[in-house]
Amino acid sequence: MNSVHIYWDEYKGVMIDEQERDIYIRDIPQKWLPRICDLMVENSFRTNRLYDQLKIHDIEDVEESYRRCVNHVLHNECSIMVIDEETNEIYGVALLKWMSKEWRSWTIWLQMFDTLLLFSEFMLLSRMLVLKYDEEHPEHEPNSLHLFEYYLHPTLNDDPVFMHKFFYSILEVARHMLMPRVSFVAALLEQQQQAEAFGFHPLSHLIYSLVEDDGVRTFQSLRDIGEMYMVLYEYPVEPIIPFYNMPPPHPYDEEDRLKHEPHTKLDGEDNALSEMDSTRRSLSKLVIK
């Protein structure tokens, strides 16, 4: 049996690597998960300027910790990819996962990390920002489709038309997953600018360059590259309207509606029906004779 693929948007005729391409934003087939994980390691983890500044890339076995996180999110089956289906080239990935208070979603990160590693400390800052905001705002509803991380080809990353399609596709995933909002913790200034350009609402800031551990500001060196804080964003998502509540696609008048409802009689309809019955009886008599 063929599997069903979900396409969220398309962008045709875009120039990437000096070639015109038709690309699609779509779901990720199960068999592609290892390839997606490899792509994120190569294009997102190894090129992360924050990790480079903190020398996280030099930590032994740190890539395995990163892979564990990516695989955990991918198995939630909400993530999406950007692909040219003629060549099967992948030009982007968004790692998405349901997060809720009832499922204690954020607690899993404590079990996945060796908290003694610098990489783990930095990754857990986003968890701290989310939990701190919810603690300070008990009226806030925490359930969301969370955008953990995304990678996009540089050409697409600089294209405002594509970025709108990309973020809108994430909102559509949330709508179909019946999540009331998309949340996102942006640690890079570029991501913050992109999120705000699309319309994400900033909820809270964390100046990670000031975070202390045993009196030491571990992440202070990030100021040297102009990165000083992370921001918690959210975007409310309108629920899907049930089909029976949707307005008609075209306007109609009352008389036309009544014509299509057999249980409703129009003026003069009784006389017409009587004449039809009389005709049927006459024909029946002819047949009987």
PDB file of C-alpha atoms in Angstrom:
ATOM      1  CA  MET A   1       0.000   0.000   0.000  1.00  0.00           C
ATOM      2  CA  ASN A   2       1.346   3.446  -0.949  1.00  0.00           C
ATOM      3  CA  SER A   3       1.884   5.836   1.926  1.00  0.00           C
ATOM      4  CA  VAL A   4       0.070   9.180   1.981  1.00  0.00           C
ATOM      5  CA  HIS A   5       2.284  12.236   1.632  1.00  0.00           C
ATOM      6  CA  ILE A   6       1.330  15.630   3.023  1.00  0.00           C
ATOM      7  CA  TYR A   7       2.311  18.730   1.067  1.00  0.00           C
ATOM      8  CA  TRP A   8       2.024  22.017   2.955  1.00  0.00           C
ATOM      9  CA  ASP A   9       3.223  24.460   0.286  1.00  0.00           C
ATOM     10  CA  GLU A  10       5.281  24.816  -2.879  1.00  0.00           C
ATOM     11  CA  TYR A  11       7.645  27.355  -4.387  1.00  0.00           C
ATOM     12  CA  LYS A  12       8.148  26.946  -8.112  1.00  0.00           C
ATOM     13  CA  GLY A  13      10.821  28.457 -10.300  1.00  0.00           C
ATOM     14  CA  VAL A  14      13.191  29.499  -7.498  1.00  0.00           C
ATOM     15  CA  MET A  15      16.899  29.782  -8.363  1.00  0.00           C
ATOM     16  CA  ILE A  16      19.074  27.593  -6.110  1.00  0.00           C
ATOM     17  CA  ASP A  17      22.697  26.782  -6.935  1.00  0.00           C
ATOM     18  CA  GLU A  18      22.299  28.517 -10.315  1.00  0.00           C
ATOM     19  CA  GLN A  19      19.443  26.250 -11.339  1.00  0.00           C
ATOM     20  CA  GLU A  20      15.707  26.878 -11.476  1.00  0.00           C
ATOM     21  CA  ARG A  21      13.916  24.468  -9.151  1.00  0.00           C
ATOM     22  CA  ASP A  22      10.421  23.570  -8.010  1.00  0.00           C
ATOM     23  CA  ILE A  23      10.562  22.902  -4.286  1.00  0.00           C
ATOM     24  CA  TYR A  24       7.956  21.561  -1.893  1.00  0.00           C
ATOM     25  CA  ILE A  25       7.420  21.871   1.854  1.00  0.00           C
ATOM     26  CA  ARG A  26       6.168  18.484   2.960  1.00  0.00           C
ATOM     27  CA  ASP A  27       6.177  15.774   5.610  1.00  0.00           C
ATOM     28  CA  ILE A  28       9.181  13.511   6.187  1.00  0.00           C
ATOM     29  CA  PRO A  29       8.811   9.801   5.284  1.00  0.00           C
ATOM     30  CA  GLN A  30       9.914   7.413   8.019  1.00  0.00           C
ATOM     31  CA  LYS A  31      12.630   5.895   5.859  1.00  0.00           C
ATOM     32  CA  TRP A  32      14.229   9.337   5.427  1.00  0.00           C
ATOM     33  CA  LEU A  33      14.815   9.988   9.152  1.00  0.00           C
ATOM     34  CA  PRO A  34      18.479   8.845   9.185  1.00  0.00           C
ATOM     35  CA  ARG A  35      19.223  11.053   6.178  1.00  0.00           C
ATOM     36  CA  ILE A  36      17.498  14.023   7.831  1.00  0.00           C
ATOM     37  CA  CYS A  37      19.499  13.492  11.000  1.00  0.00           C
ATOM     38  CA  ASP A  38      22.770  13.391   9.015  1.00  0.00           C
ATOM     39  CA  LEU A  39      21.773  16.565   7.177  1.00  0.00           C
ATOM     40  CA  MET A  40      21.070  18.415  10.441  1.00  0.00           C
ATOM     41  CA  VAL A  41      24.408  17.343  11.884  1.00  0.00           C
ATOM     42  CA  GLU A  42      26.259  18.531   8.786  1.00  0.00           C
ATOM     43  CA  ASN A  43      24.380  21.748   8.052  1.00  0.00           C
ATOM     44  CA  SER A  44      22.958  22.910  11.368  1.00  0.00           C
ATOM     45  CA  PHE A  45      25.047  21.534  14.224  1.00  0.00           C
ATOM     46  CA  ARG A  46      28.516  21.829  12.688  1.00  0.00           C
ATOM     47  CA  THR A  47      27.851  25.311  11.308  1.00  0.00           C
ATOM     48  CA  ASN A  48      26.251  26.720  14.474  1.00  0.00           C
ATOM     49  CA  ARG A  49      28.207  29.890  15.294  1.00  0.00           C
ATOM     50  CA  LEU A  50      27.239  29.744  18.960  1.00  0.00           C
ATOM     51  CA  TYR A  51      28.607  26.227  19.338  1.00  0.00           C
ATOM     52  CA  ASP A  52      31.722  27.236  17.441  1.00  0.00           C
ATOM     53  CA  GLN A  53      32.333  30.189  19.757  1.00  0.00           C
ATOM     54  CA  LEU A  54      31.799  27.988  22.850  1.00  0.00           C
ATOM     55  CA  LYS A  55      34.035  25.250  21.330  1.00  0.00           C
ATOM     56  CA  ILE A  56      31.221  22.739  21.762  1.00  0.00           C
ATOM     57  CA  HIS A  57      32.274  21.052  18.535  1.00  0.00           C
ATOM     58  CA  ASP A  58      35.496  19.968  20.236  1.00  0.00           C
ATOM     59  CA  ILE A  59      33.691  17.979  22.944  1.00  0.00           C
ATOM     60  CA  GLU A  60      34.063  14.206  22.554  1.00  0.00           C
ATOM     61  CA  ASP A  61      30.922  12.360  21.404  1.00  0.00           C
ATOM     62  CA  VAL A  62      28.904  15.600  21.394  1.00  0.00           C
ATOM     63  CA  GLU A  63      27.491  14.803  17.951  1.00  0.00           C
ATOM     64  CA  GLU A  64      25.880  11.673  19.364  1.00  0.00           C
ATOM     65  CA  SER A  65      24.119  13.785  21.984  1.00  0.00           C
ATOM     66  CA  TYR A  66      22.861  16.065  19.227  1.00  0.00           C
ATOM     67  CA  ARG A  67      21.708  13.103  17.112  1.00  0.00           C
ATOM     68  CA  ARG A  68      19.787  11.747  20.085  1.00  0.00           C
ATOM     69  CA  CYS A  69      17.888  15.028  20.379  1.00  0.00           C
ATOM     70  CA  VAL A  70      17.127  15.223  16.653  1.00  0.00           C
ATOM     71  CA  ASN A  71      15.909  11.625  16.478  1.00  0.00           C
ATOM     72  CA  HIS A  72      13.690  12.144  19.514  1.00  0.00           C
ATOM     73  CA  VAL A  73      11.972  15.106  17.843  1.00  0.00           C
ATOM     74  CA  LEU A  74      11.732  13.422  14.418  1.00  0.00           C
ATOM     75  CA  HIS A  75       9.874  10.426  15.835  1.00  0.00           C
ATOM     76  CA  ASN A  76       7.053  12.761  16.865  1.00  0.00           C
ATOM     77  CA  GLU A  77       6.159  12.804  13.129  1.00  0.00           C
ATOM     78  CA  CYS A  78       5.398  16.532  12.937  1.00  0.00           C
ATOM     79  CA  SER A  79       8.636  17.764  11.386  1.00  0.00           C
ATOM     80  CA  ILE A  80       8.766  19.003   7.783  1.00  0.00           C
ATOM     81  CA  MET A  81      11.360  19.261   5.041  1.00  0.00           C
ATOM     82  CA  VAL A  82      11.962  21.389   1.947  1.00  0.00           C
ATOM     83  CA  ILE A  83      12.782  19.268  -1.099  1.00  0.00           C
ATOM     84  CA  ASP A  84      13.276  19.304  -4.852  1.00  0.00           C
ATOM     85  CA  GLU A  85      11.532  16.054  -5.753  1.00  0.00           C
ATOM     86  CA  GLU A  86      13.191  15.819  -9.161  1.00  0.00           C
ATOM     87  CA  THR A  87      16.614  15.464  -7.596  1.00  0.00           C
ATOM     88  CA  ASN A  88      15.618  14.499  -4.034  1.00  0.00           C
ATOM     89  CA  GLU A  89      17.836  17.320  -2.803  1.00  0.00           C
ATOM     90  CA  ILE A  90      16.794  18.549   0.649  1.00  0.00           C
ATOM     91  CA  TYR A  91      17.055  22.309   1.114  1.00  0.00           C
ATOM     92  CA  GLY A  92      15.551  22.715   4.552  1.00  0.00           C
ATOM     93  CA  VAL A  93      14.234  21.032   7.700  1.00  0.00           C
ATOM     94  CA  ALA A  94      12.084  22.216  10.605  1.00  0.00           C
ATOM     95  CA  LEU A  95      12.173  20.061  13.740  1.00  0.00           C
ATOM     96  CA  LEU A  96       8.697  20.196  15.311  1.00  0.00           C
ATOM     97  CA  LYS A  97       7.196  18.408  18.314  1.00  0.00           C
ATOM     98  CA  TRP A  98       4.015  18.518  20.417  1.00  0.00           C
ATOM     99  CA  MET A  99       4.761  19.977  23.822  1.00  0.00           C
ATOM    100  CA  SER A 100       2.274  19.998  26.666  1.00  0.00           C
ATOM    101  CA  LYS A 101       2.120  20.357  30.419  1.00  0.00           C
ATOM    102  CA  GLU A 102      -0.004  17.221  30.800  1.00  0.00           C
ATOM    103  CA  TRP A 103       2.573  15.069  29.007  1.00  0.00           C
ATOM    104  CA  ARG A 104       5.447  16.684  30.971  1.00  0.00           C
ATOM    105  CA  SER A 105       7.096  17.146  27.597  1.00  0.00           C
ATOM    106  CA  TRP A 106      10.020  19.234  28.799  1.00  0.00           C
ATOM    107  CA  THR A 107      11.145  16.726  31.435  1.00  0.00           C
ATOM    108  CA  ILE A 108      12.452  14.310  28.780  1.00  0.00           C
ATOM    109  CA  TRP A 109      15.352  16.674  28.040  1.00  0.00           C
ATOM    110  CA  LEU A 110      16.792  16.091  31.486  1.00  0.00           C
ATOM    111  CA  GLN A 111      16.924  12.369  30.728  1.00  0.00           C
ATOM    112  CA  MET A 112      18.517  12.815  27.312  1.00  0.00           C
ATOM    113  CA  PHE A 113      21.501  14.931  28.332  1.00  0.00           C
ATOM    114  CA  ASP A 114      24.637  14.495  30.321  1.00  0.00           C
ATOM    115  CA  THR A 115      24.071  17.740  32.218  1.00  0.00           C
ATOM    116  CA  LEU A 116      27.783  18.060  32.946  1.00  0.00           C
ATOM    117  CA  LEU A 117      28.468  18.828  29.281  1.00  0.00           C
ATOM    118  CA  LEU A 118      28.584  22.441  28.110  1.00  0.00           C
ATOM    119  CA  PHE A 119      26.397  21.480  25.134  1.00  0.00           C
ATOM    120  CA  SER A 120      23.729  20.158  27.501  1.00  0.00           C
ATOM    121  CA  GLU A 121      23.854  23.277  29.643  1.00  0.00           C
ATOM    122  CA  PHE A 122      23.247  25.460  26.612  1.00  0.00           C
ATOM    123  CA  MET A 123      20.432  23.274  25.236  1.00  0.00           C
ATOM    124  CA  LEU A 124      18.678  23.296  28.610  1.00  0.00           C
ATOM    125  CA  LEU A 125      18.603  27.098  28.674  1.00  0.00           C
ATOM    126  CA  SER A 126      15.616  27.028  26.312  1.00  0.00           C
ATOM    127  CA  ARG A 127      13.830  24.630  28.654  1.00  0.00           C
ATOM    128  CA  MET A 128      14.567  26.951  31.560  1.00  0.00           C
ATOM    129  CA  LEU A 129      13.171  29.935  29.639  1.00  0.00           C
ATOM    130  CA  VAL A 130       9.906  28.123  28.846  1.00  0.00           C
ATOM    131  CA  LEU A 131       9.375  26.781  32.369  1.00  0.00           C
ATOM    132  CA  LYS A 132      10.259  30.122  33.956  1.00  0.00           C
ATOM    133  CA  TYR A 133       7.710  31.947  31.808  1.00  0.00           C
ATOM    134  CA  ASP A 134       4.953  29.438  32.635  1.00  0.00           C
ATOM    135  CA  GLU A 135       5.770  29.680  36.332  1.00  0.00           C
ATOM    136  CA  GLU A 136       5.532  33.470  36.259  1.00  0.00           C
ATOM    137  CA  HIS A 137       2.354  33.423  34.122  1.00  0.00           C
ATOM    138  CA  PRO A 138       0.091  30.638  35.452  1.00  0.00           C
ATOM    139  CA  GLU A 139      -2.749  31.859  33.230  1.00  0.00           C
ATOM    140  CA  HIS A 140      -0.672  31.074  30.129  1.00  0.00           C
ATOM    141  CA  GLU A 141      -1.624  27.921  28.234  1.00  0.00           C
ATOM    142  CA  PRO A 142       1.632  26.020  27.582  1.00  0.00           C
ATOM    143  CA  ASN A 143       0.415  23.449  25.033  1.00  0.00           C
ATOM    144  CA  SER A 144       2.001  24.103  21.652  1.00  0.00           C
ATOM    145  CA  LEU A 145       3.692  22.728  18.586  1.00  0.00           C
ATOM    146  CA  HIS A 146       7.277  23.683  19.388  1.00  0.00           C
ATOM    147  CA  LEU A 147       9.802  24.618  16.722  1.00  0.00           C
ATOM    148  CA  PHE A 148      13.061  23.296  18.150  1.00  0.00           C
ATOM    149  CA  GLU A 149      15.378  24.101  15.303  1.00  0.00           C
ATOM    150  CA  TYR A 150      15.416  24.749  11.599  1.00  0.00           C
ATOM    151  CA  TYR A 151      17.945  24.696   8.782  1.00  0.00           C
ATOM    152  CA  LEU A 152      17.438  26.348   5.394  1.00  0.00           C
ATOM    153  CA  HIS A 153      19.639  26.662   2.341  1.00  0.00           C
ATOM    154  CA  PRO A 154      21.197  30.179   2.331  1.00  0.00           C
ATOM    155  CA  THR A 155      19.276  31.161  -0.812  1.00  0.00           C
ATOM    156  CA  LEU A 156      15.954  30.311   0.827  1.00  0.00           C
ATOM    157  CA  ASN A 157      16.997  31.764   4.153  1.00  0.00           C
ATOM    158  CA  ASP A 158      17.370  35.174   2.480  1.00  0.00           C
ATOM    159  CA  ASP A 159      14.130  34.952   0.473  1.00  0.00           C
ATOM    160  CA  PRO A 160      11.207  36.718   2.245  1.00  0.00           C
ATOM    161  CA  VAL A 161       8.615  35.043   0.002  1.00  0.00           C
ATOM    162  CA  PHE A 162       9.891  31.605   0.894  1.00  0.00           C
ATOM    163  CA  MET A 163      10.240  32.463   4.597  1.00  0.00           C
ATOM    164  CA  HIS A 164       6.566  33.390   4.687  1.00  0.00           C
ATOM    165  CA  LYS A 165       5.636  30.062   3.075  1.00  0.00           C
ATOM    166  CA  PHE A 166       7.939  28.232   5.477  1.00  0.00           C
ATOM    167  CA  PHE A 167       6.537  29.701   8.700  1.00  0.00           C
ATOM    168  CA  TYR A 168       2.966  29.512   7.394  1.00  0.00           C
ATOM    169  CA  SER A 169       3.451  25.791   6.719  1.00  0.00           C
ATOM    170  CA  ILE A 170       4.502  25.332  10.348  1.00  0.00           C
ATOM    171  CA  LEU A 171       1.275  27.053  11.447  1.00  0.00           C
ATOM    172  CA  GLU A 172      -0.709  24.712   9.212  1.00  0.00           C
ATOM    173  CA  VAL A 173       0.964  21.688  10.793  1.00  0.00           C
ATOM    174  CA  ALA A 174      -0.073  23.020  14.214  1.00  0.00           C
ATOM    175  CA  ARG A 175      -3.659  23.564  13.060  1.00  0.00           C
ATOM    176  CA  HIS A 176      -3.950  20.015  11.770  1.00  0.00           C
ATOM    177  CA  MET A 177      -2.367  18.676  14.961  1.00  0.00           C
ATOM    178  CA  LEU A 178      -5.039  20.614  16.902  1.00  0.00           C
ATOM    179  CA  MET A 179      -2.403  22.637  18.706  1.00  0.00           C
ATOM    180  CA  PRO A 180      -3.498  26.185  19.693  1.00  0.00           C
ATOM    181  CA  ARG A 181      -0.117  27.816  19.074  1.00  0.00           C
ATOM    182  CA  VAL A 182       3.413  27.460  17.732  1.00  0.00           C
ATOM    183  CA  SER A 183       6.217  28.194  20.191  1.00  0.00           C
ATOM    184  CA  PHE A 184       9.858  28.826  19.387  1.00  0.00           C
ATOM    185  CA  VAL A 185      12.963  29.736  21.360  1.00  0.00           C
ATOM    186  CA  ALA A 186      15.343  31.649  19.075  1.00  0.00           C
ATOM    187  CA  ALA A 187      18.943  31.733  20.290  1.00  0.00           C
ATOM    188  CA  LEU A 188      20.361  33.532  17.240  1.00  0.00           C
ATOM    189  CA  LEU A 189      19.727  37.163  16.306  1.00  0.00           C
ATOM    190  CA  GLU A 190      19.005  36.169  12.698  1.00  0.00           C
ATOM    191  CA  GLN A 191      16.278  33.744  13.799  1.00  0.00           C
ATOM    192  CA  GLN A 192      14.771  36.392  16.070  1.00  0.00           C
ATOM    193  CA  GLN A 193      14.585  38.821  13.175  1.00  0.00           C
ATOM    194  CA  GLN A 194      12.972  36.218  10.914  1.00  0.00           C
ATOM    195  CA  ALA A 195      10.411  35.197  13.542  1.00  0.00           C
ATOM    196  CA  GLU A 196       9.432  38.783  14.265  1.00  0.00           C
ATOM    197  CA  ALA A 197       9.217  39.633  10.555  1.00  0.00           C
ATOM    198  CA  PHE A 198       6.647  36.848  10.189  1.00  0.00           C
ATOM    199  CA  GLY A 199       4.658  38.025  13.211  1.00  0.00           C
ATOM    200  CA  PHE A 200       5.718  35.811  16.122  1.00  0.00           C
ATOM    201  CA  HIS A 201       5.082  37.469  19.492  1.00  0.00           C
ATOM    202  CA  PRO A 202       8.033  37.688  21.938  1.00  0.00           C
ATOM    203  CA  LEU A 203       7.037  36.502  25.414  1.00  0.00           C
ATOM    204  CA  SER A 204      10.271  36.461  27.393  1.00  0.00           C
ATOM    205  CA  HIS A 205      14.032  37.072  27.094  1.00  0.00           C
ATOM    206  CA  LEU A 206      16.985  35.318  28.646  1.00  0.00           C
ATOM    207  CA  ILE A 207      20.391  37.027  28.510  1.00  0.00           C
ATOM    208  CA  TYR A 208      22.504  33.902  28.364  1.00  0.00           C
ATOM    209  CA  SER A 209      25.732  35.849  28.519  1.00  0.00           C
ATOM    210  CA  LEU A 210      24.791  36.683  32.150  1.00  0.00           C
ATOM    211  CA  VAL A 211      23.801  33.150  33.240  1.00  0.00           C
ATOM    212  CA  GLU A 212      26.078  32.010  36.076  1.00  0.00           C
ATOM    213  CA  ASP A 213      27.063  28.499  37.146  1.00  0.00           C
ATOM    214  CA  ASP A 214      29.041  28.360  40.401  1.00  0.00           C
ATOM    215  CA  GLY A 215      29.826  32.022  39.979  1.00  0.00           C
ATOM    216  CA  VAL A 216      31.126  31.588  36.415  1.00  0.00           C
ATOM    217  CA  ARG A 217      29.437  33.174  33.379  1.00  0.00           C
ATOM    218  CA  THR A 218      29.910  30.224  31.067  1.00  0.00           C
ATOM    219  CA  PHE A 219      28.381  31.810  27.977  1.00  0.00           C
ATOM    220  CA  GLN A 220      29.769  35.333  28.327  1.00  0.00           C
ATOM    221  CA  SER A 221      32.072  34.902  25.317  1.00  0.00           C
ATOM    222  CA  LEU A 222      29.030  34.896  23.017  1.00  0.00           C
ATOM    223  CA  ARG A 223      29.008  38.668  23.369  1.00  0.00           C
ATOM    224  CA  ASP A 224      32.162  38.661  21.236  1.00  0.00           C
ATOM    225  CA  ILE A 225      30.104  37.577  18.196  1.00  0.00           C
ATOM    226  CA  GLY A 226      27.168  39.887  18.947  1.00  0.00           C
ATOM    227  CA  GLU A 227      24.907  37.171  20.397  1.00  0.00           C
ATOM    228  CA  MET A 228      23.704  37.856  23.932  1.00  0.00           C
ATOM    229  CA  TYR A 229      20.193  36.513  24.519  1.00  0.00           C
ATOM    230  CA  MET A 230      17.489  34.061  23.495  1.00  0.00           C
ATOM    231  CA  VAL A 231      13.801  34.866  23.075  1.00  0.00           C
ATOM    232  CA  LEU A 232      10.685  32.765  23.683  1.00  0.00           C
ATOM    233  CA  TYR A 233       8.127  33.391  20.919  1.00  0.00           C
ATOM    234  CA  GLU A 234       4.655  32.139  20.209  1.00  0.00           C
ATOM    235  CA  TYR A 235       2.138  32.466  17.422  1.00  0.00           C
ATOM    236  CA  PRO A 236      -1.555  31.732  18.164  1.00  0.00           C
ATOM    237  CA  VAL A 237      -3.156  29.398  15.639  1.00  0.00           C
ATOM    238  CA  GLU A 238      -6.784  29.569  14.584  1.00  0.00           C
ATOM    239  CA  PRO A 239      -8.552  26.197  14.825  1.00  0.00           C
ATOM    240  CA  ILE A 240      -9.737  24.399  11.715  1.00  0.00           C
ATOM    241  CA  ILE A 241     -13.403  25.171  10.983  1.00  0.00           C
ATOM    242  CA  PRO A 242     -15.528  21.981  10.720  1.00  0.00           C
ATOM    243  CA  PHE A 243     -16.887  21.605   7.196  1.00  0.00           C
ATOM    244  CA  TYR A 244     -20.503  21.796   8.414  1.00  0.00           C
ATOM    245  CA  ASN A 245     -19.837  25.282   9.843  1.00  0.00           C
ATOM    246  CA  MET A 246     -18.244  26.642   6.693  1.00  0.00           C
ATOM    247  CA  PRO A 247     -20.161  29.290   4.717  1.00  0.00           C
ATOM    248  CA  PRO A 248     -21.345  28.271   1.242  1.00  0.00           C
ATOM    249  CA  PRO A 249     -18.774  28.804  -1.518  1.00  0.00           C
ATOM    250  CA  HIS A 250     -21.220  30.924  -3.554  1.00  0.00           C
ATOM    251  CA  PRO A 251     -24.128  33.202  -2.544  1.00  0.00           C
ATOM    252  CA  TYR A 252     -27.617  31.900  -3.230  1.00  0.00           C
ATOM    253  CA  ASP A 253     -31.174  33.155  -2.773  1.00  0.00           C
ATOM    254  CA  GLU A 254     -33.824  31.569  -0.615  1.00  0.00           C
ATOM    255  CA  GLU A 255     -36.010  30.442  -3.510  1.00  0.00           C
ATOM    256  CA  ASP A 256     -33.096  28.547  -5.094  1.00  0.00           C
ATOM    257  CA  ARG A 257     -32.371  26.862  -1.765  1.00  0.00           C
ATOM    258  CA  LEU A 258     -35.951  25.736  -1.383  1.00  0.00           C
ATOM    259  CA  LYS A 259     -35.909  24.189  -4.845  1.00  0.00           C
ATOM    260  CA  HIS A 260     -33.205  21.797  -3.624  1.00  0.00           C
ATOM    261  CA  GLU A 261     -34.973  20.777  -0.413  1.00  0.00           C
ATOM    262  CA  PRO A 262     -37.588  18.140  -1.266  1.00  0.00           C
ATOM    263  CA  HIS A 263     -39.301  18.382   2.131  1.00  0.00           C
ATOM    264  CA  THR A 264     -40.080  22.084   1.572  1.00  0.00           C
ATOM    265  CA  LYS A 265     -42.947  23.036  -0.710  1.00  0.00           C
ATOM    266  CA  LEU A 266     -43.008  26.222  -2.736  1.00  0.00           C
ATOM    267  CA  ASP A 267     -46.145  28.247  -3.390  1.00  0.00           C
ATOM    268  CA  GLY A 268     -48.278  26.488  -6.010  1.00  0.00           C
ATOM    269  CA  GLU A 269     -46.335  23.246  -5.555  1.00  0.00           C
ATOM    270  CA  ASP A 270     -49.477  21.410  -4.275  1.00  0.00           C
ATOM    271  CA  ASN A 271     -51.356  22.182  -7.522  1.00  0.00           C
ATOM    272  CA  ALA A 272     -48.420  21.014  -9.627  1.00  0.00           C
ATOM    273  CA  LEU A 273     -48.145  17.759  -7.701  1.00  0.00           C
ATOM    274  CA  SER A 274     -51.903  17.195  -8.040  1.00  0.00           C
ATOM    275  CA  GLU A 275     -51.707  17.587 -11.807  1.00  0.00           C
ATOM    276  CA  MET A 276     -48.775  15.141 -11.950  1.00  0.00           C
ATOM    277  CA  ASP A 277     -50.733  12.552  -9.924  1.00  0.00           C
ATOM    278  CA  SER A 278     -53.734  12.944 -12.236  1.00  0.00           C
ATOM    279  CA  THR A 279     -51.529  12.369 -15.267  1.00  0.00           C
ATOM    280  CA  ARG A 280     -49.978   9.249 -13.669  1.00  0.00           C
ATOM    281  CA  ARG A 281     -53.437   7.807 -12.956  1.00  0.00           C
ATOM    282  CA  SER A 282     -54.535   8.383 -16.546  1.00  0.00           C
ATOM    283  CA  LEU A 283     -51.432   6.643 -17.872  1.00  0.00           C
ATOM    284  CA  SER A 284     -51.965   3.762 -15.471  1.00  0.00           C
ATOM    285  CA  LYS A 285     -55.471   3.237 -16.795  1.00  0.00           C
ATOM    286  CA  LEU A 286     -54.198   3.106 -20.334  1.00  0.00           C
ATOM    287  CA  VAL A 287     -51.613   0.497 -19.394  1.00  0.00           C
ATOM    288  CA  ILE A 288     -54.164  -1.631 -17.527  1.00  0.00           C
ATOM    289  CA  LYS A 289     -56.546  -1.646 -20.478  1.00  0.00           C
TER     290      LYS A 289
END
